[in-house]
Short mmCIF file of C-alpha atoms in Angstrom, two decimals:
data_model
loop_
_atom_site.label_atom_id
_atom_site.label_comp_id
_atom_site.label_asym_id
_atom_site.label_seq_id
_atom_site.Cartn_x
_atom_site.Cartn_y
_atom_site.Cartn_z
CA GLY A 217 14.97 5.76 5.57
CA ALA A 218 13.87 2.20 5.09
CA VAL A 219 13.93 1.07 1.47
CA VAL A 220 12.11 -1.83 -0.16
CA SER A 221 12.85 -2.90 -3.72
CA GLN A 222 11.01 -5.16 -6.14
CA HIS A 223 12.13 -7.00 -9.21
CA PRO A 224 11.11 -7.01 -11.96
CA SER A 225 9.29 -3.70 -12.42
CA TRP A 226 7.16 -5.19 -15.13
CA VAL A 227 6.82 -8.56 -16.79
CA ILE A 228 4.86 -9.98 -19.70
CA CYS A 229 4.34 -13.70 -19.81
CA LYS A 230 2.29 -16.22 -21.74
CA SER A 231 -0.71 -17.96 -20.28
CA GLY A 232 0.26 -21.14 -18.45
CA THR A 233 3.76 -20.05 -17.47
CA SER A 234 4.99 -19.11 -13.99
CA VAL A 235 6.41 -15.79 -12.91
CA LYS A 236 8.52 -14.99 -9.85
CA ILE A 237 8.54 -11.55 -8.22
CA GLU A 238 11.16 -10.60 -5.64
CA CYS A 239 10.76 -8.20 -2.73
CA ARG A 240 13.84 -7.09 -0.81
CA SER A 241 14.36 -4.92 2.23
CA LEU A 242 17.60 -3.11 1.46
CA ASP A 243 18.63 -1.50 4.73
CA PHE A 244 16.77 -3.45 7.39
CA GLN A 245 15.82 -7.01 8.22
CA ALA A 246 12.15 -7.85 7.92
CA THR A 247 10.71 -10.87 9.69
CA THR A 248 7.37 -10.11 8.06
CA MET A 249 6.57 -8.88 4.56
CA PHE A 250 3.20 -8.33 2.95
CA TRP A 251 1.95 -8.82 -0.60
CA TYR A 252 -0.82 -6.71 -2.13
CA ARG A 253 -2.58 -6.73 -5.47
CA GLN A 254 -4.15 -3.78 -7.26
CA PHE A 255 -6.42 -4.05 -10.28
CA PRO A 256 -6.80 -1.03 -12.60
CA LYS A 257 -8.59 1.91 -11.01
CA GLN A 258 -9.10 -0.02 -7.78
CA SER A 259 -7.60 0.01 -4.33
CA LEU A 260 -4.90 -2.26 -2.94
CA MET A 261 -5.95 -5.57 -1.44
CA LEU A 262 -3.82 -7.60 0.95
CA MET A 263 -3.10 -11.02 -0.51
CA ALA A 264 -0.83 -12.64 2.06
CA THR A 265 1.55 -12.16 4.93
CA SER A 266 5.00 -13.62 4.43
CA ASN A 267 6.81 -14.79 7.56
CA GLU A 268 10.53 -15.56 7.56
CA GLY A 269 11.15 -19.24 8.14
CA SER A 270 7.50 -20.27 8.23
CA LYS A 271 4.48 -20.63 6.00
CA ALA A 272 2.74 -17.61 4.60
CA THR A 273 -0.72 -16.62 5.76
CA TYR A 274 -3.18 -16.04 2.94
CA GLU A 275 -6.24 -13.80 2.95
CA GLN A 276 -9.62 -15.33 2.31
CA GLY A 277 -10.18 -15.98 -1.37
CA VAL A 278 -6.48 -16.03 -2.34
CA GLU A 279 -5.39 -19.37 -3.77
CA LYS A 280 -2.26 -20.49 -1.96
CA ASP A 281 -1.39 -23.00 -4.68
CA LYS A 282 -1.49 -20.31 -7.34
CA PHE A 283 0.41 -17.64 -5.41
CA LEU A 284 3.41 -19.33 -3.82
CA ILE A 285 5.26 -17.26 -1.25
CA ASN A 286 8.72 -17.99 0.06
CA HIS A 287 10.45 -15.91 2.74
CA ALA A 288 13.78 -17.68 2.99
CA SER A 289 15.81 -14.85 4.48
CA LEU A 290 15.29 -11.73 6.56
CA THR A 291 15.66 -9.51 3.50
CA LEU A 292 13.93 -11.43 0.71
CA SER A 293 10.41 -12.63 0.01
CA THR A 294 9.32 -14.04 -3.33
CA LEU A 295 5.87 -14.36 -4.87
CA THR A 296 5.49 -16.91 -7.65
CA VAL A 297 2.37 -16.75 -9.78
CA THR A 298 1.99 -20.31 -11.05
CA SER A 299 0.23 -21.24 -14.28
CA ALA A 300 -0.62 -17.60 -14.88
CA HIS A 301 -3.79 -16.66 -16.72
CA PRO A 302 -4.93 -13.31 -18.13
CA GLU A 303 -7.09 -12.69 -15.04
CA ASP A 304 -3.89 -12.69 -12.95
CA SER A 305 -2.73 -9.58 -14.78
CA SER A 306 -2.41 -6.94 -12.09
CA PHE A 307 -0.06 -4.67 -10.17
CA TYR A 308 1.65 -6.51 -7.31
CA ILE A 309 3.20 -4.52 -4.46
CA CYS A 310 5.07 -5.71 -1.41
CA SER A 311 5.70 -4.00 1.90
CA ALA A 312 7.77 -4.64 4.99
CA ARG A 313 8.00 -3.36 8.52
CA ASP A 314 11.23 -2.87 10.42
CA PRO A 315 10.65 -4.98 13.55
CA TRP A 316 13.23 -2.91 15.39
CA GLY A 317 11.78 0.34 14.20
CA ALA A 318 10.22 2.92 16.48
CA ASN A 319 6.69 2.34 15.20
CA TYR A 320 4.44 0.18 13.03
CA GLU A 321 5.08 2.04 9.78
CA GLN A 322 5.18 -0.11 6.64
CA TYR A 323 7.50 0.59 3.73
CA PHE A 324 6.37 -0.24 0.21
CA GLY A 325 8.24 -1.42 -2.85
CA PRO A 326 7.71 0.23 -6.23
CA GLY A 327 5.48 -2.57 -7.50
CA THR A 328 5.55 -5.10 -10.33
CA ARG A 329 3.15 -4.86 -13.24
CA LEU A 330 2.25 -8.32 -14.55
CA THR A 331 0.59 -8.81 -17.92
CA VAL A 332 -0.42 -12.32 -18.94
CA THR A 333 -1.15 -12.78 -22.65
CA GLY B 265 -12.20 -6.80 9.73
CA ILE B 266 -11.61 -3.10 9.99
CA GLN B 267 -13.40 -0.87 7.48
CA VAL B 268 -11.88 2.23 5.88
CA GLU B 269 -13.88 4.86 4.05
CA GLN B 270 -12.40 7.80 2.20
CA SER B 271 -14.13 10.91 0.97
CA PRO B 272 -14.61 12.47 -1.42
CA PRO B 273 -13.98 9.82 -4.08
CA ASP B 274 -13.14 12.48 -6.65
CA LEU B 275 -12.02 16.08 -6.28
CA ILE B 276 -11.26 18.63 -8.99
CA LEU B 277 -9.63 21.91 -7.98
CA GLN B 278 -7.85 24.84 -9.52
CA GLU B 279 -4.16 25.33 -8.92
CA GLY B 280 -3.57 27.25 -5.72
CA ALA B 281 -6.67 25.96 -3.94
CA ASN B 282 -6.64 24.14 -0.62
CA SER B 283 -8.16 20.69 -0.10
CA THR B 284 -9.14 18.38 2.72
CA LEU B 285 -9.34 14.62 2.31
CA ARG B 286 -11.02 12.49 4.94
CA CYS B 287 -10.52 8.92 6.14
CA ASN B 288 -12.93 7.23 8.54
CA PHE B 289 -12.10 3.88 10.12
CA SER B 290 -14.25 1.48 12.08
CA ASP B 291 -11.98 0.37 14.95
CA SER B 292 -8.92 1.31 16.98
CA VAL B 293 -5.67 1.32 14.99
CA ASN B 294 -1.97 0.71 15.53
CA ASN B 295 -1.05 2.22 12.24
CA LEU B 296 -2.52 4.78 9.88
CA GLN B 297 -0.64 5.89 6.80
CA TRP B 298 -1.44 8.31 3.99
CA PHE B 299 -0.04 7.63 0.53
CA HIS B 300 0.05 9.37 -2.83
CA GLN B 301 0.12 6.94 -5.73
CA ASN B 302 2.05 8.36 -8.66
CA PRO B 303 1.22 7.69 -12.32
CA TRP B 304 3.68 4.75 -12.36
CA GLY B 305 1.86 3.12 -9.48
CA GLN B 306 4.42 3.70 -6.78
CA LEU B 307 3.06 4.53 -3.36
CA ILE B 308 4.69 7.63 -1.94
CA ASN B 309 4.51 7.55 1.83
CA LEU B 310 3.17 10.91 3.01
CA PHE B 311 2.52 10.39 6.71
CA TYR B 312 2.60 7.73 9.38
CA ILE B 313 -0.01 9.14 11.76
CA PRO B 314 -2.02 6.79 14.01
CA SER B 315 -2.73 9.83 16.20
CA GLY B 316 -1.89 13.51 16.46
CA THR B 317 -0.89 16.09 13.88
CA LYS B 318 2.06 16.28 11.51
CA GLN B 319 3.13 18.73 8.84
CA ASN B 320 5.47 18.41 5.90
CA GLY B 321 5.67 21.47 3.70
CA ARG B 322 2.30 22.13 2.07
CA LEU B 323 0.86 18.90 3.44
CA SER B 324 -0.39 18.23 6.92
CA ALA B 325 -2.42 15.48 8.54
CA THR B 326 -4.43 15.05 11.69
CA THR B 327 -5.75 11.83 13.19
CA VAL B 328 -8.34 11.90 15.98
CA ALA B 329 -8.05 8.31 17.13
CA THR B 330 -10.87 8.55 19.69
CA GLU B 331 -13.28 9.62 16.94
CA ARG B 332 -11.78 7.26 14.34
CA TYR B 333 -10.98 9.66 11.53
CA SER B 334 -8.01 11.24 9.86
CA LEU B 335 -7.72 14.31 7.64
CA LEU B 336 -5.12 15.13 5.02
CA TYR B 337 -4.74 18.80 4.14
CA ILE B 338 -3.12 20.02 0.95
CA SER B 339 -2.52 23.76 0.75
CA SER B 340 -1.72 25.84 -2.33
CA SER B 341 -2.31 22.87 -4.63
CA GLN B 342 -0.01 22.31 -7.60
CA THR B 343 -0.66 20.26 -10.72
CA THR B 344 1.93 17.76 -9.49
CA ASP B 345 -0.34 17.02 -6.52
CA SER B 346 -2.74 15.27 -8.90
CA GLY B 347 -3.20 11.55 -8.41
CA VAL B 348 -4.82 9.11 -6.05
CA TYR B 349 -4.48 9.50 -2.29
CA PHE B 350 -4.93 6.44 -0.13
CA CYS B 351 -5.47 6.05 3.57
CA ALA B 352 -4.50 2.66 5.02
CA VAL B 353 -4.79 1.28 8.53
CA GLU B 354 -3.82 -1.67 10.66
CA GLY B 355 -6.25 -2.59 13.39
CA TYR B 356 -5.07 -2.40 17.01
CA SER B 357 -5.30 -6.16 17.51
CA GLY B 358 -2.67 -6.72 14.83
CA GLY B 359 0.19 -5.59 17.01
CA GLY B 360 2.22 -4.65 13.96
CA ALA B 361 1.97 -8.10 12.41
CA ASP B 362 -1.02 -7.46 10.16
CA GLY B 363 -1.15 -6.03 6.70
CA LEU B 364 -2.83 -2.74 5.96
CA THR B 365 -6.44 -2.26 4.94
CA PHE B 366 -6.72 0.42 2.28
CA GLY B 367 -9.56 2.79 1.58
CA LYS B 368 -10.78 3.19 -1.98
CA GLY B 369 -8.84 6.39 -2.39
CA THR B 370 -9.52 9.98 -3.39
CA HIS B 371 -8.76 10.85 -7.00
CA LEU B 372 -7.49 14.42 -6.99
CA ILE B 373 -7.16 16.47 -10.16
CA ILE B 374 -5.50 19.88 -9.99
CA GLN B 375 -6.20 22.01 -13.04
CA PRO B 376 -3.79 24.78 -14.12
#
């Protein structure tokens, strides 16, 4: 089956620093990947859609200058949290769809837990 | 945008019991998926089911697209079934290019 990986699994950083999270599709090429955020005991919220070779599309209320997304290849999208603050601490999960797959199913990575101190 | 409502929000059952989780959505969908989120946060994909019925072991799911709801059935519950179950959909207009909208989840606790 389709596999999506994320790196790192968890990261602790100091306030004001930047953190990069990678999302890779391991056995398929993904023209589109999605980034979600989940706060403790809450549901997942779509942050942005990452399109290979073009600019990402951000959901309303998500700061594009804070959450930089780069989708430079068909198997890799990166999310950079710039100038992180404690309120950015959250669980970040990516997903991807196989554009040549038989349906619209999305495959999710294992997530990255970010703690900003 | 499309709305997703899950019920019940919390469910406590004894081991061996059966359960039914419901997901209502407000518009036509291309995609409906059920997930189980494990204690480490990973989403385990249970079913891709925008319509019809599927079964996988003790779990089965049915989506009635014309009435805009989906049901997840868990039979003979085990303590390892505990966790949060999410329903997520992509509206029909997305054409596969939109992200998923998640419900708030059902928190299931199976007691031994």
